[in-house]
XYZ file of C-alpha atoms in Angstrom:
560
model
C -8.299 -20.350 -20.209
C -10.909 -18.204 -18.637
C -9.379 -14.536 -20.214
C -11.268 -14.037 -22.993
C -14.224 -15.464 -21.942
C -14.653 -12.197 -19.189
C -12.589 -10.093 -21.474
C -9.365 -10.058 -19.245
C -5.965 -9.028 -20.145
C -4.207 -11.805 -17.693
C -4.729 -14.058 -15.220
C -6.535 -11.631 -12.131
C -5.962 -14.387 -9.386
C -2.852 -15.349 -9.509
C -0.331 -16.161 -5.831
C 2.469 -14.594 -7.625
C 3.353 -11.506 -5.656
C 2.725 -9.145 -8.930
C 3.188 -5.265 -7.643
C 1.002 -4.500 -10.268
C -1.664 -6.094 -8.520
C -1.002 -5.058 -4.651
C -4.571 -4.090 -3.088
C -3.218 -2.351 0.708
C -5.888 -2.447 2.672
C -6.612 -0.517 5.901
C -4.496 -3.051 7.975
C -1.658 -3.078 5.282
C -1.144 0.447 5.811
C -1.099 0.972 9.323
C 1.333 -2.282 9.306
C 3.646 -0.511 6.911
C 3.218 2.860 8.635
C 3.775 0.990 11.735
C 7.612 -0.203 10.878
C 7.905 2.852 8.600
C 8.037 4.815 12.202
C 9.910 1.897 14.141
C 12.553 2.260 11.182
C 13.064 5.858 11.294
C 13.467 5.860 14.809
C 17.083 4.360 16.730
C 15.862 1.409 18.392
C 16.943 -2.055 17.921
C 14.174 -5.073 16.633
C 11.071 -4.203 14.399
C 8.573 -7.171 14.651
C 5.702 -7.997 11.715
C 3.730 -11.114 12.432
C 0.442 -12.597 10.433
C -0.937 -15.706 9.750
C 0.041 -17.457 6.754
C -1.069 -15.728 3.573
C -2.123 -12.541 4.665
C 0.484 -10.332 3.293
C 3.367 -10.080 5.140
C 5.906 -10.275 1.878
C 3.632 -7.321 0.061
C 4.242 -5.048 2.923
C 8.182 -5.937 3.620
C 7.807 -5.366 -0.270
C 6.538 -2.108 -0.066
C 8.788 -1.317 2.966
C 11.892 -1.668 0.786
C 10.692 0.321 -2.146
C 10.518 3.016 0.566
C 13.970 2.735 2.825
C 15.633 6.044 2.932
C 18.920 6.386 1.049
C 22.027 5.312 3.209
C 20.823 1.650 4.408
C 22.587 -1.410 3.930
C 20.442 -4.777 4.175
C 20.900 -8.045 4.960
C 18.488 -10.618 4.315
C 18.342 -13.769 5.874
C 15.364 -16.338 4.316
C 16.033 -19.746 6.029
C 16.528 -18.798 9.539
C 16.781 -22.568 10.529
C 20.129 -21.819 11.064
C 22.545 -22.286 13.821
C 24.413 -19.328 15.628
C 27.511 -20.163 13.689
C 25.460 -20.411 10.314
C 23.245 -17.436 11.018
C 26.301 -15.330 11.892
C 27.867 -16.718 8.636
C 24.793 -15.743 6.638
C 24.582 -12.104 8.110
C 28.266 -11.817 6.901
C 27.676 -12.791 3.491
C 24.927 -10.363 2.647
C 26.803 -7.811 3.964
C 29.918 -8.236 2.024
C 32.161 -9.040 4.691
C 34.893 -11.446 4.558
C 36.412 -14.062 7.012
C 38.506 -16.787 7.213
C 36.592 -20.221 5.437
C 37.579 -22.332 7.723
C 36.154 -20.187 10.848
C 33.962 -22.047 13.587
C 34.225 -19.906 16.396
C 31.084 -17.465 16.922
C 33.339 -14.391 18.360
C 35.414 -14.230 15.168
C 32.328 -13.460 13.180
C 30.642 -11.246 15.404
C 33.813 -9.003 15.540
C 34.257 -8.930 12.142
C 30.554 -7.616 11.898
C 30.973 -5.192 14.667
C 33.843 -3.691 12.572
C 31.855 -3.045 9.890
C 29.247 -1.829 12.239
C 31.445 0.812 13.224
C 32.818 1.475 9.631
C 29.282 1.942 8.451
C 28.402 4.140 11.237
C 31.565 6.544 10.515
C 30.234 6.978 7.008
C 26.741 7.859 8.535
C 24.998 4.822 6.893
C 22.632 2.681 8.836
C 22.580 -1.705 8.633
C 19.381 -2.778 8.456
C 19.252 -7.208 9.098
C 15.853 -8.524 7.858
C 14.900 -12.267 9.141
C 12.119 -13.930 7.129
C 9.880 -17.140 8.860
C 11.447 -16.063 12.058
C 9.627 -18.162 14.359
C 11.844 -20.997 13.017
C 14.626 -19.523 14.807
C 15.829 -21.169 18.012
C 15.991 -19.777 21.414
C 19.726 -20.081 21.377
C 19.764 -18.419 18.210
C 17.703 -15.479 19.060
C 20.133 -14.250 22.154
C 22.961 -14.295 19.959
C 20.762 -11.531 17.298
C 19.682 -9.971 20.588
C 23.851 -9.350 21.497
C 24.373 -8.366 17.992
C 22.281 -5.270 18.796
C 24.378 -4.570 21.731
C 27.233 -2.102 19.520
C 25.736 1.445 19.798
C 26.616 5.051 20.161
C 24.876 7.460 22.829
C 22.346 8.196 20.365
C 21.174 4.831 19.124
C 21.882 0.879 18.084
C 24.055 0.437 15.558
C 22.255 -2.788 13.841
C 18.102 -2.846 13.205
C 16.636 -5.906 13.037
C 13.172 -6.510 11.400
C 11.707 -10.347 12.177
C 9.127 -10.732 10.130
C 7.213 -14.569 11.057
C 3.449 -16.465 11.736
C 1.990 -15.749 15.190
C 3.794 -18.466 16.464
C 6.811 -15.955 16.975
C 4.928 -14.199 19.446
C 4.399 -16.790 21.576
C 8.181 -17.577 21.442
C 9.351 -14.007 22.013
C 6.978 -13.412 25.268
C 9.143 -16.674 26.741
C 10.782 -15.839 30.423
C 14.202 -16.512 28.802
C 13.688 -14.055 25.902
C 12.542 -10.817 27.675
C 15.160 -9.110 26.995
C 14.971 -9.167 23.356
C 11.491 -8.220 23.965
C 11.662 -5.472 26.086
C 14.101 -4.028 23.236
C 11.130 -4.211 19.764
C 10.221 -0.894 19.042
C 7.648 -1.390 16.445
C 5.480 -4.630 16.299
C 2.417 -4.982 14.478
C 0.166 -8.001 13.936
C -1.169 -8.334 10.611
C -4.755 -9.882 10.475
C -7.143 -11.335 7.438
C -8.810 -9.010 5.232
C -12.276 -7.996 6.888
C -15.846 -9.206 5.616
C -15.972 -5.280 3.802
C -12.297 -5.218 2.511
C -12.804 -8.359 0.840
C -14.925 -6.987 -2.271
C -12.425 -3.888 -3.182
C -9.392 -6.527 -3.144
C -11.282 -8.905 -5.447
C -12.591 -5.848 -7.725
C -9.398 -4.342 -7.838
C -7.410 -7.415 -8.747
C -10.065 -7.710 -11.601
C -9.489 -4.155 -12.614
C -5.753 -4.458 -13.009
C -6.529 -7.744 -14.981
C -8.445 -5.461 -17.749
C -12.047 -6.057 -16.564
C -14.803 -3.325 -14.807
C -17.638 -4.875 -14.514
C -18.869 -7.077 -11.726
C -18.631 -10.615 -11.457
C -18.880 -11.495 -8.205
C -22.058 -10.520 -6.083
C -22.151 -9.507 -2.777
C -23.589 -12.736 -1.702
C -20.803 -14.409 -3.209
C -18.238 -12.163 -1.255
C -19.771 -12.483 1.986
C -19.321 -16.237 1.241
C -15.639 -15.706 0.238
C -14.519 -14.480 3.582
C -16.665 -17.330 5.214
C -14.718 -19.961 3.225
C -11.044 -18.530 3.301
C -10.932 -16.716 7.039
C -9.969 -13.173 4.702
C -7.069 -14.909 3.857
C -5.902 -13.051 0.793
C -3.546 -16.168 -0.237
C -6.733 -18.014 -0.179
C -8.992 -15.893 -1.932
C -6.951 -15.838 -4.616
C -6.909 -19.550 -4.566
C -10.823 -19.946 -4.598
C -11.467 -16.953 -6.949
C -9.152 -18.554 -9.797
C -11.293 -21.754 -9.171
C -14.585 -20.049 -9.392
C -13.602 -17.576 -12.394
C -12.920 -21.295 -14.026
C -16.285 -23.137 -13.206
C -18.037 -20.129 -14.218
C -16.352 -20.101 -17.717
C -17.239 -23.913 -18.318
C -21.060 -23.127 -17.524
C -21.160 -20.061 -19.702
C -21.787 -17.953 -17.233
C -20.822 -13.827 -16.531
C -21.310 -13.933 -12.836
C -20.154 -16.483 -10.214
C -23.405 -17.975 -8.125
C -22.835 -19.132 -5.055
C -23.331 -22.947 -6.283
C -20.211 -23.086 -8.531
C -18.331 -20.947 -5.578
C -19.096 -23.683 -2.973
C -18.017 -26.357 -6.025
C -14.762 -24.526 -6.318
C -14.310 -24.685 -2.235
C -15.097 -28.290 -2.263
C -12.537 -28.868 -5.294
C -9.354 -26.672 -3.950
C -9.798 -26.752 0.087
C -11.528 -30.190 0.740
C -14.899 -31.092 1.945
C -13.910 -31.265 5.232
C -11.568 -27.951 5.215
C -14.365 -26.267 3.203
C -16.536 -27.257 6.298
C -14.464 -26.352 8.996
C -13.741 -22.739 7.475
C -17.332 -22.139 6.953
C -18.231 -22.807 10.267
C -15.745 -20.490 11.466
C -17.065 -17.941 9.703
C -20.347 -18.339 8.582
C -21.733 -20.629 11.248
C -20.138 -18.110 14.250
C -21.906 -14.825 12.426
C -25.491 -16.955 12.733
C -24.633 -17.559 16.429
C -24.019 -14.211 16.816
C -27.000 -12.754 14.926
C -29.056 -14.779 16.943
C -27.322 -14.227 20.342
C -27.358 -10.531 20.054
C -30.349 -9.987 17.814
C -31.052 -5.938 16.956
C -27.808 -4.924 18.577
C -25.296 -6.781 15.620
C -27.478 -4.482 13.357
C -26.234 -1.396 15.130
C -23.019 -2.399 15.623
C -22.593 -2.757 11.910
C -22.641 0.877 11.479
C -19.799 1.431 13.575
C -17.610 -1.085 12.148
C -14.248 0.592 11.288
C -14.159 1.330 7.473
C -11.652 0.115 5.168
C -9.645 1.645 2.173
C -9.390 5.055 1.010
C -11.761 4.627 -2.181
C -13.930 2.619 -0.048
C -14.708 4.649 2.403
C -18.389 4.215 3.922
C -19.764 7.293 5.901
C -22.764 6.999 8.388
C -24.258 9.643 10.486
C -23.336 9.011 14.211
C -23.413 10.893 17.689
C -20.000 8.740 18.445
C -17.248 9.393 16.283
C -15.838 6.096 14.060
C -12.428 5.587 14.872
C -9.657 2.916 13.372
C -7.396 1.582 15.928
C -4.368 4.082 16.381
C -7.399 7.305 16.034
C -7.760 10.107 18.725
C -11.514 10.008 20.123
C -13.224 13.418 20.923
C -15.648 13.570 23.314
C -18.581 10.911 22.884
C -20.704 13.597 24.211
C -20.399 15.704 21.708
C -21.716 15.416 17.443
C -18.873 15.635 15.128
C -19.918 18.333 12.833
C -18.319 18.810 9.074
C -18.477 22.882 8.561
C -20.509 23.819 5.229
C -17.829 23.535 2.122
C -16.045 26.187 0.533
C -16.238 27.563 -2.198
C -14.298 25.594 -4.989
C -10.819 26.845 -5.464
C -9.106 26.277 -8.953
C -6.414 23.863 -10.269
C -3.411 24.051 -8.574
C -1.357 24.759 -11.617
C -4.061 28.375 -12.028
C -3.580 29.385 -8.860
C 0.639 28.633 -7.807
C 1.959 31.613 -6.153
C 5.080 32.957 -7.314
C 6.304 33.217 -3.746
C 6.261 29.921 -1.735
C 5.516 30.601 2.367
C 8.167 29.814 4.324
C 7.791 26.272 5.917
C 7.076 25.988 9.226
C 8.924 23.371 11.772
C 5.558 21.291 12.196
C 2.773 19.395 11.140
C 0.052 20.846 12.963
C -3.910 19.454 11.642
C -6.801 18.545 13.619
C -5.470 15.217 13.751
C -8.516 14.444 16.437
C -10.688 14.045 13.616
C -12.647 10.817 13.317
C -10.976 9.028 10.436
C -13.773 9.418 8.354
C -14.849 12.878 8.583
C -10.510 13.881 7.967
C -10.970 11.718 4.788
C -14.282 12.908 4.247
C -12.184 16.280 3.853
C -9.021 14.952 2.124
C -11.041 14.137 -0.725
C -13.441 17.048 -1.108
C -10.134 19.574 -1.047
C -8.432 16.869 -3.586
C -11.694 17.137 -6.119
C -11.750 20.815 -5.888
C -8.751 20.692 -7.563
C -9.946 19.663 -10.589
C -12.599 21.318 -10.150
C -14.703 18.771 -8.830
C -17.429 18.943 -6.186
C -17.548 16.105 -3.716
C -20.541 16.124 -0.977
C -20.277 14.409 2.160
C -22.709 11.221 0.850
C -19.543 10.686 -1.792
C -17.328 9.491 1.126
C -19.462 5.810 0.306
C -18.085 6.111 -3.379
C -15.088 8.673 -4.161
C -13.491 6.578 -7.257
C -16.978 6.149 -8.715
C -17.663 9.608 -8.328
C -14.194 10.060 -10.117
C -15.638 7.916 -12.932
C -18.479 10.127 -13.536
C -16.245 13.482 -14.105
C -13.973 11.119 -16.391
C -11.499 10.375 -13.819
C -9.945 7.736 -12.470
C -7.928 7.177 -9.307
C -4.479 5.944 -8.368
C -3.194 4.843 -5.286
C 0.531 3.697 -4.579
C 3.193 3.354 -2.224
C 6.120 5.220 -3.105
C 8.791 8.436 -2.468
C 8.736 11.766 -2.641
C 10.199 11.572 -6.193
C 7.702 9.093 -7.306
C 4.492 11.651 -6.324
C 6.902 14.467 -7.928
C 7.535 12.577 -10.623
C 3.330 11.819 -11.424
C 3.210 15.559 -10.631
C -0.511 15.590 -9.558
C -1.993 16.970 -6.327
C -2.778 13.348 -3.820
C -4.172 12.717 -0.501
C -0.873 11.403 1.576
C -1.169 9.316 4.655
C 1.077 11.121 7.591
C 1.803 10.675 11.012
C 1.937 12.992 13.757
C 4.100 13.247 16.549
C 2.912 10.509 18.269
C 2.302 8.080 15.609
C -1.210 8.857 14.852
C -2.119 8.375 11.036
C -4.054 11.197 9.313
C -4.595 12.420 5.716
C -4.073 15.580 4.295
C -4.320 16.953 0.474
C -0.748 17.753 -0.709
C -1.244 20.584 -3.768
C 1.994 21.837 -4.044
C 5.868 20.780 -4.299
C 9.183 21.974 -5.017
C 12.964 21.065 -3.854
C 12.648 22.169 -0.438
C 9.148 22.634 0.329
C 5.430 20.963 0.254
C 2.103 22.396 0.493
C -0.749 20.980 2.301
C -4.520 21.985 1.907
C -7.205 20.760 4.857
C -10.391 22.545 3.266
C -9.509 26.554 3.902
C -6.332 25.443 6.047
C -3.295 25.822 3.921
C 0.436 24.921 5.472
C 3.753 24.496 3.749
C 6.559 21.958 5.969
C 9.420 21.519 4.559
C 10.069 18.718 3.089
C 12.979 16.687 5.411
C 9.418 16.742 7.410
C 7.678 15.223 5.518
C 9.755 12.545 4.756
C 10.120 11.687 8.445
C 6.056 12.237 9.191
C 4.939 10.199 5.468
C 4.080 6.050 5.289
C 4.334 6.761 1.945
C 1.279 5.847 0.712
C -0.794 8.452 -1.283
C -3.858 8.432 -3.606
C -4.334 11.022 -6.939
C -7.001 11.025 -9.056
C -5.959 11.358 -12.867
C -7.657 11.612 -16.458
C -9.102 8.485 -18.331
C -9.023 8.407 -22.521
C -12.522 9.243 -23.362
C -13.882 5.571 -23.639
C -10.049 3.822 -23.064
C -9.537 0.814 -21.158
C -5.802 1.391 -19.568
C -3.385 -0.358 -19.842
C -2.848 0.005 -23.807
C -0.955 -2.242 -25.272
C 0.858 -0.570 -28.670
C 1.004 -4.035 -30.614
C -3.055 -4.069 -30.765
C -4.938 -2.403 -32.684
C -8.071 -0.163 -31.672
C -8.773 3.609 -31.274
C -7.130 3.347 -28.261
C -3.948 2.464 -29.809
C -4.769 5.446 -32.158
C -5.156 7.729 -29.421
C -1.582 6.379 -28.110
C -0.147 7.699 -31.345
C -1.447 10.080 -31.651
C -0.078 11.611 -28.309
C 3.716 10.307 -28.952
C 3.873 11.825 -32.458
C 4.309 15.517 -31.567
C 6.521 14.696 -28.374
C 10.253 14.356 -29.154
C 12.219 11.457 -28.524
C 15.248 10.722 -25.876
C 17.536 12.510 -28.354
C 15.321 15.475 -28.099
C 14.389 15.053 -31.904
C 11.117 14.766 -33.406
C 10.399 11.131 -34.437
C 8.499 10.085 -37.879
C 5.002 8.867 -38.319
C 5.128 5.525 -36.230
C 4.689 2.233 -37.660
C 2.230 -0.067 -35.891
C 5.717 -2.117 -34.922
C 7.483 0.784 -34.053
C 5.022 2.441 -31.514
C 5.962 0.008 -28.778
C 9.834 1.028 -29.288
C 8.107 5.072 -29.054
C 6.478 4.291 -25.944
C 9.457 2.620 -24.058
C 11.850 5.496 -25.526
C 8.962 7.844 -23.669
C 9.164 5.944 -20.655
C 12.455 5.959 -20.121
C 12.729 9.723 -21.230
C 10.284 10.177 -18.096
C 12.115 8.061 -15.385
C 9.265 5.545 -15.610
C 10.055 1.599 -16.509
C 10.641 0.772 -19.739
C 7.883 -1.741 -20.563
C 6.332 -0.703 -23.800
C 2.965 -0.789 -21.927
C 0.877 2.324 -21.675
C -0.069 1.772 -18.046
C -1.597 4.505 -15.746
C 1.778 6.301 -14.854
C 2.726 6.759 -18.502
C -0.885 8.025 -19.635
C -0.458 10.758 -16.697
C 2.800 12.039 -18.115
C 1.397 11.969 -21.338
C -0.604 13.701 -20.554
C 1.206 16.593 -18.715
C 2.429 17.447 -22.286
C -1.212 17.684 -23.549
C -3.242 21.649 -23.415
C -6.197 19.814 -21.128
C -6.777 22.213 -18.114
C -4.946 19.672 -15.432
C -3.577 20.545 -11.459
C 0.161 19.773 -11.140
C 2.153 20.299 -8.144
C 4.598 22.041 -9.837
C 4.683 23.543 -13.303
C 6.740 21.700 -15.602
C-alpha cells in the first residue's frame, strides 16, 4: 500500500526470511564463524541458541549455503518427538530404510550406525540438524548423545547442530545431561541487535526494497530498540506499522508520535510499556546513576558491521569479544599510508609466489584499526584513497567515487565467480576473527594484501581459516537505481540494453536488437551463461559481470 508512496520496489519489512534482504550483523557473523569452526573440526554437538526472533534461521541459512562438499544432512523440525519417533525421523532424512512395523529403538539405531560406517568408508561426513531443540526431552537427548558414540580414532562419526531459545541452555547444564555437555564443541548465544546495529539493518532493508534516502531519524531508531529489545523479528513488525501510519498522514519521515501509535497498535499498550521500560526507562537509570562516565563509556562500545564501522581515538585498544588485547599501556598507532598501488588486474604478476603453509597477520590488531586497514588496501585498488576518519563511513565514501558496496556470505566460487578484489573475514589458529584484503585468485592459490604486507596461502587454507563472509566494493550506473527491472522503461533499462547487445548469447551467437519484451529473456540467458540465477532481474551480481565485459579500468582477481 505504502510502495509508491516512498518510491519502493517491495515490501522492505517483511518476516519472510528473503536472502535478498539478510542484514549480518557483528553478532551474526561471529555466530556463523563460530559453528563454521565447530563444523570443520571432529567433535560431536554444535549448539546455537537466541531468543525468539533474533536470527537463528538466517544464520543456519547461511551455514548451509556454505557446508563443504561431501555432507549429508538430516533435518529434524518438530523435535517433540519420542526416542522411537526421533530415531524414525533421523532415518527418513537420511534415506535409510527399515522394517514399518519396527518399535524397538536398537533396530533403528543399528541401521543408522551402518550407514554411519558406509558413509564414513566413502569419506563423507553426516551432519543431523535439530530445530526448537529445547522441546526435546531429557530422555530424548541421551539417546542423540549415544548416537554420537560410533567413531574412528580420529573423530565422531555423526555431528549434531541443536539449534533452540535460551531455554535449551538451562536444560543442557542439568546434572543428568553433562555428558552431552561436556561433548559441544562450538556454542554460541545469539543476542538482539545493539542500540547502533539497529539503524544499518533498517537502512539496509530499505535499500534492498529500492529506496536511499532516510526515513527514519535517529531519534526514531533509538526508540526502535527501546520498544522491540533489538529484536529483529520485531523491528520488522513495528517498522511495517510505522512505514503505514506515515503513508496515511502524508508524511516522508516517521516521527516518533506515529512510531509510538504503531507500538500501541501491533504490541499492546501494556507490552509497548513493559518493553519501553526495559529499554528506555533502564538507559535513564543508568544515565543518571553513572552520570559523565556512560558518556565515556560510549566511545568504547564495540562497533558493529563492516560498512558501519565507527573509529575513535583511544589510549585502550577497542576490542569485540573473541579480539586479542595489546598492552593497555601502550597507543595503538596506524603507520602513515602507502603510496596507492594500482588495480589488481594492472599490476598481476605473471608468476604467482609459492603459497606458504600459514596464515600469519598481526591478528593482535584492535578490530578497528585491522579494518581500518582492510579497507584502505581494498580502495587502493580502485584507486581510491581512504583516510583513517573514513572508517565512520566506508560505503558512503564508496558512493562518492561512484561505487557501491556488496557484502555476502558465500564460497570460494561465489567471490571467484564476482571476480573483484573483497575484504574476507578469517580465522586464525585459534579461532580469532580478522580481516584481510584478498586481491588475487587462481585454482590453487589466493593472494592477500595487509597495506605493504603481501602473502599468497593456498587455497585448501583458506577454505579451512574463511567464515565465508566477504565485502567488495563494485561500480554503480552513472545515476542507476539497481536492481533494474527489463520490463520498465527508463534510461536505466536503456543502459541494460545497451550492455547485452554486443555480448553473445548461451549459444555463443550474437543476438538481434532486443525488443522491450525480449530483454528480460536476454538478461536471464546472460545469467545463466554466467552461473548466476536466472531471474530476469538485473540485480547487483549481474551488473558486476556485466560489467567485466565492459573497457572501464576495473580490479579483478583474475583476468578473464
Amino acid at each position: 500500500m505504502y510502495n509508491k508512496h516512498f518510491n519502493l520496489e517491495e515490501k522492505p519489512f517483511s518476516i519472510a526470511p528473503d536472502p535478498r534482504f539478510l542484514y549480518m550483523s557483528e553478532k551474526h557473523r561471529e555466530a556463523l564463524a563460530h559453528l563454521l569452526y565447530g563444523l570443520k573440526s571432529d567433535g560431536g554437538f554444535i549448539l546455537l541458541t537466541g531468543e525468539v526472533g533474533t536470527g537463528k534461521t538466517t544464520v543456519f541459512r547461511c551455514l548451509l549455503d556454505q557446508l563443504p562438499e561431501g555432507i549429508n544432512l538430516a533435518f529434524v523440525f518438530n523435535p517433540k518427538l519420542s526416542s522411537e519417533e526421533l530415531l524414525a525421523t533421523v532415518c527418513d532424512e537420511l534415506g535409510i530404510e527399515y522394517p514399518a512395523t519396527v518399535t524397538s529403538s536398537k533396530l533403528l539405531v543399528d541401521a543408522i550406525n551402518r550407514y554411519l560406517l558406509k558413509n564414513h568408508s566413502e569419506g563423507r561426513k553426516t551432519v543431523l540438524v535439530i530445530d526448537e531443540a529445547q522441546n526435546l526431552t531429557t530422555d530424548v537427548l541421551e539417546q542423540v548423545r549415544l548416537l554420537t558414540n560410533l567413531e574412528t580414532n580420529q573423530r565422531k562419526l555423526l555431528q549434531i547442530i541443536m539449534i533452540g531459545q535460551p531455554e535449551l541452555r538451562d536444560l543442557l547444564s542439568r546434572p543428568e545431561l553433562r555428558q552431552l555437555a561436556q561433548r559441544i564443541t562450538a556454542r554460541y548465544h545469539l543476542g538482539p541487535l545493539s542500540r547502533r546495529e539497529i539503524g544499518p539493518y533498517i537502512n539496509h532493508r530499505l535499500a534492498v526494497a529500492g529506496h536511499r534516502k532516510k526515513i527514519f531519524s535517529d531519534r526514531v531508531i533509538s526508540s526502535i530498540h527501546d520498544l522491540t529489545g533489538g529484536i529483529p523479528r520485531l523491528i520488522n513488525v513495528l517498522c511495517d506499522r510505522a512505514l503505514l501510519g506515515t503513508y496515511v498522514q502524508g508524511r516522508d519521515q516517521v516521527n516518533q508520535k506515529t512510531l509510538f501509535q504503531a507500538a500501541r497498535e501491533v504490541f499492546g499498550d501494556e507490552s509497548r510499556a513493559s518493553r519501553f521500560s526495559r529499554g528506555g526507562l533502564l538507559t535513564i537509570l543508568g544515565i543518571a546513576l553513572l552520570a559523565g562516565f556512560a558518556f565515556f563509556l560510549f566511545f568504547f562500545t564495540p562497533r558493529s558491521g563492516l560498512w558501519n564501522l565507527e573509529t575513535k581515538q583511544s589510549p585502550l585498544p577497542l576490542t569485540a569479544e573473541i579480539e586479542l588485547q595489546t598492552t593497555p599501556s601502550e597507543e595503538p598507532v596506524i603507520p602513515e599510508p602507502s603510496p596507492l598501488l594500482p588495480p589488481v588486474s594492472h599490476a598481476v604478476d605473471s608468476k604467482t609466489p609459492e603459497p606458504v603453509s600459514r596464515i600469519e597477520w598481526p591478528t593482535d590488531l584492535p578490530r578497528e584499526m585491522n579494518l581500518t586497514i582492510a579497507f584502505e588496501t581494498l580502495f587502493a585498488q580502485w584507486n581510491l584513497p581512504f583516510a583513517q576518519e573514513d572508517s565512520s563511513r566506508p560505503c558512503e565514501k564508496a558512493w562518492e567515487a561512484g561505487l557501491d558496496c556488496l557484502e555476502r556470505s558465500g564460497s570460494l566460487g561465489s567471490l571467484s565467480h564476482l571476480n573483484r578484489p573483497a575484504i574476507l573475514n578469517l580465522l586464525d589458529q585459534d579461532g580469532v576473527e580478522f580481516f584481510a584484503t584478498l586481491i588475487r585468485l587462481d585454482d590453487h592459490s589466493a593472494t592477500f594484501r595487509f597495506r605493504h604486507i603481501e602473502t599468497t596461502i593456498s587455497r585448501d587454507l583458506l577454505e579451512k581459516q574463511w567464515s565465508g563472509n566477504y565485502s567488495l566494493l563494485w561500480r554503480l550506473p552513472d545515476g542507476f537505481q539497481v536492481p533494474i527491472h527489463p520490463d520498465r522503461k527508463g534510461t536505466e533499462v536503456d543502459w541494460l540494453r545497451e550492455q547485452l547487445l554486443p555480448l553473445p548469447n548461451e549459444a555463443g551467437e550474437s543476438p538481434p536488437p532486443l525488443a522491450p519484451n525480449a530483454l528480460t529473456e536476454a538478461v536471464k540467458s546472460f545469467q545463466r551463461k554466467e552461473g548466476l540465477k536466472a531471474d530476469g532481474i538485473a540485480g547487483p551480481e549481474t551488473i558486476i559481470h556485466l560489467q567485466s565485459y565492459s573497457d572501464q579500468p576495473t580490479p579483478h582477481l583474475r583476468e578473464r
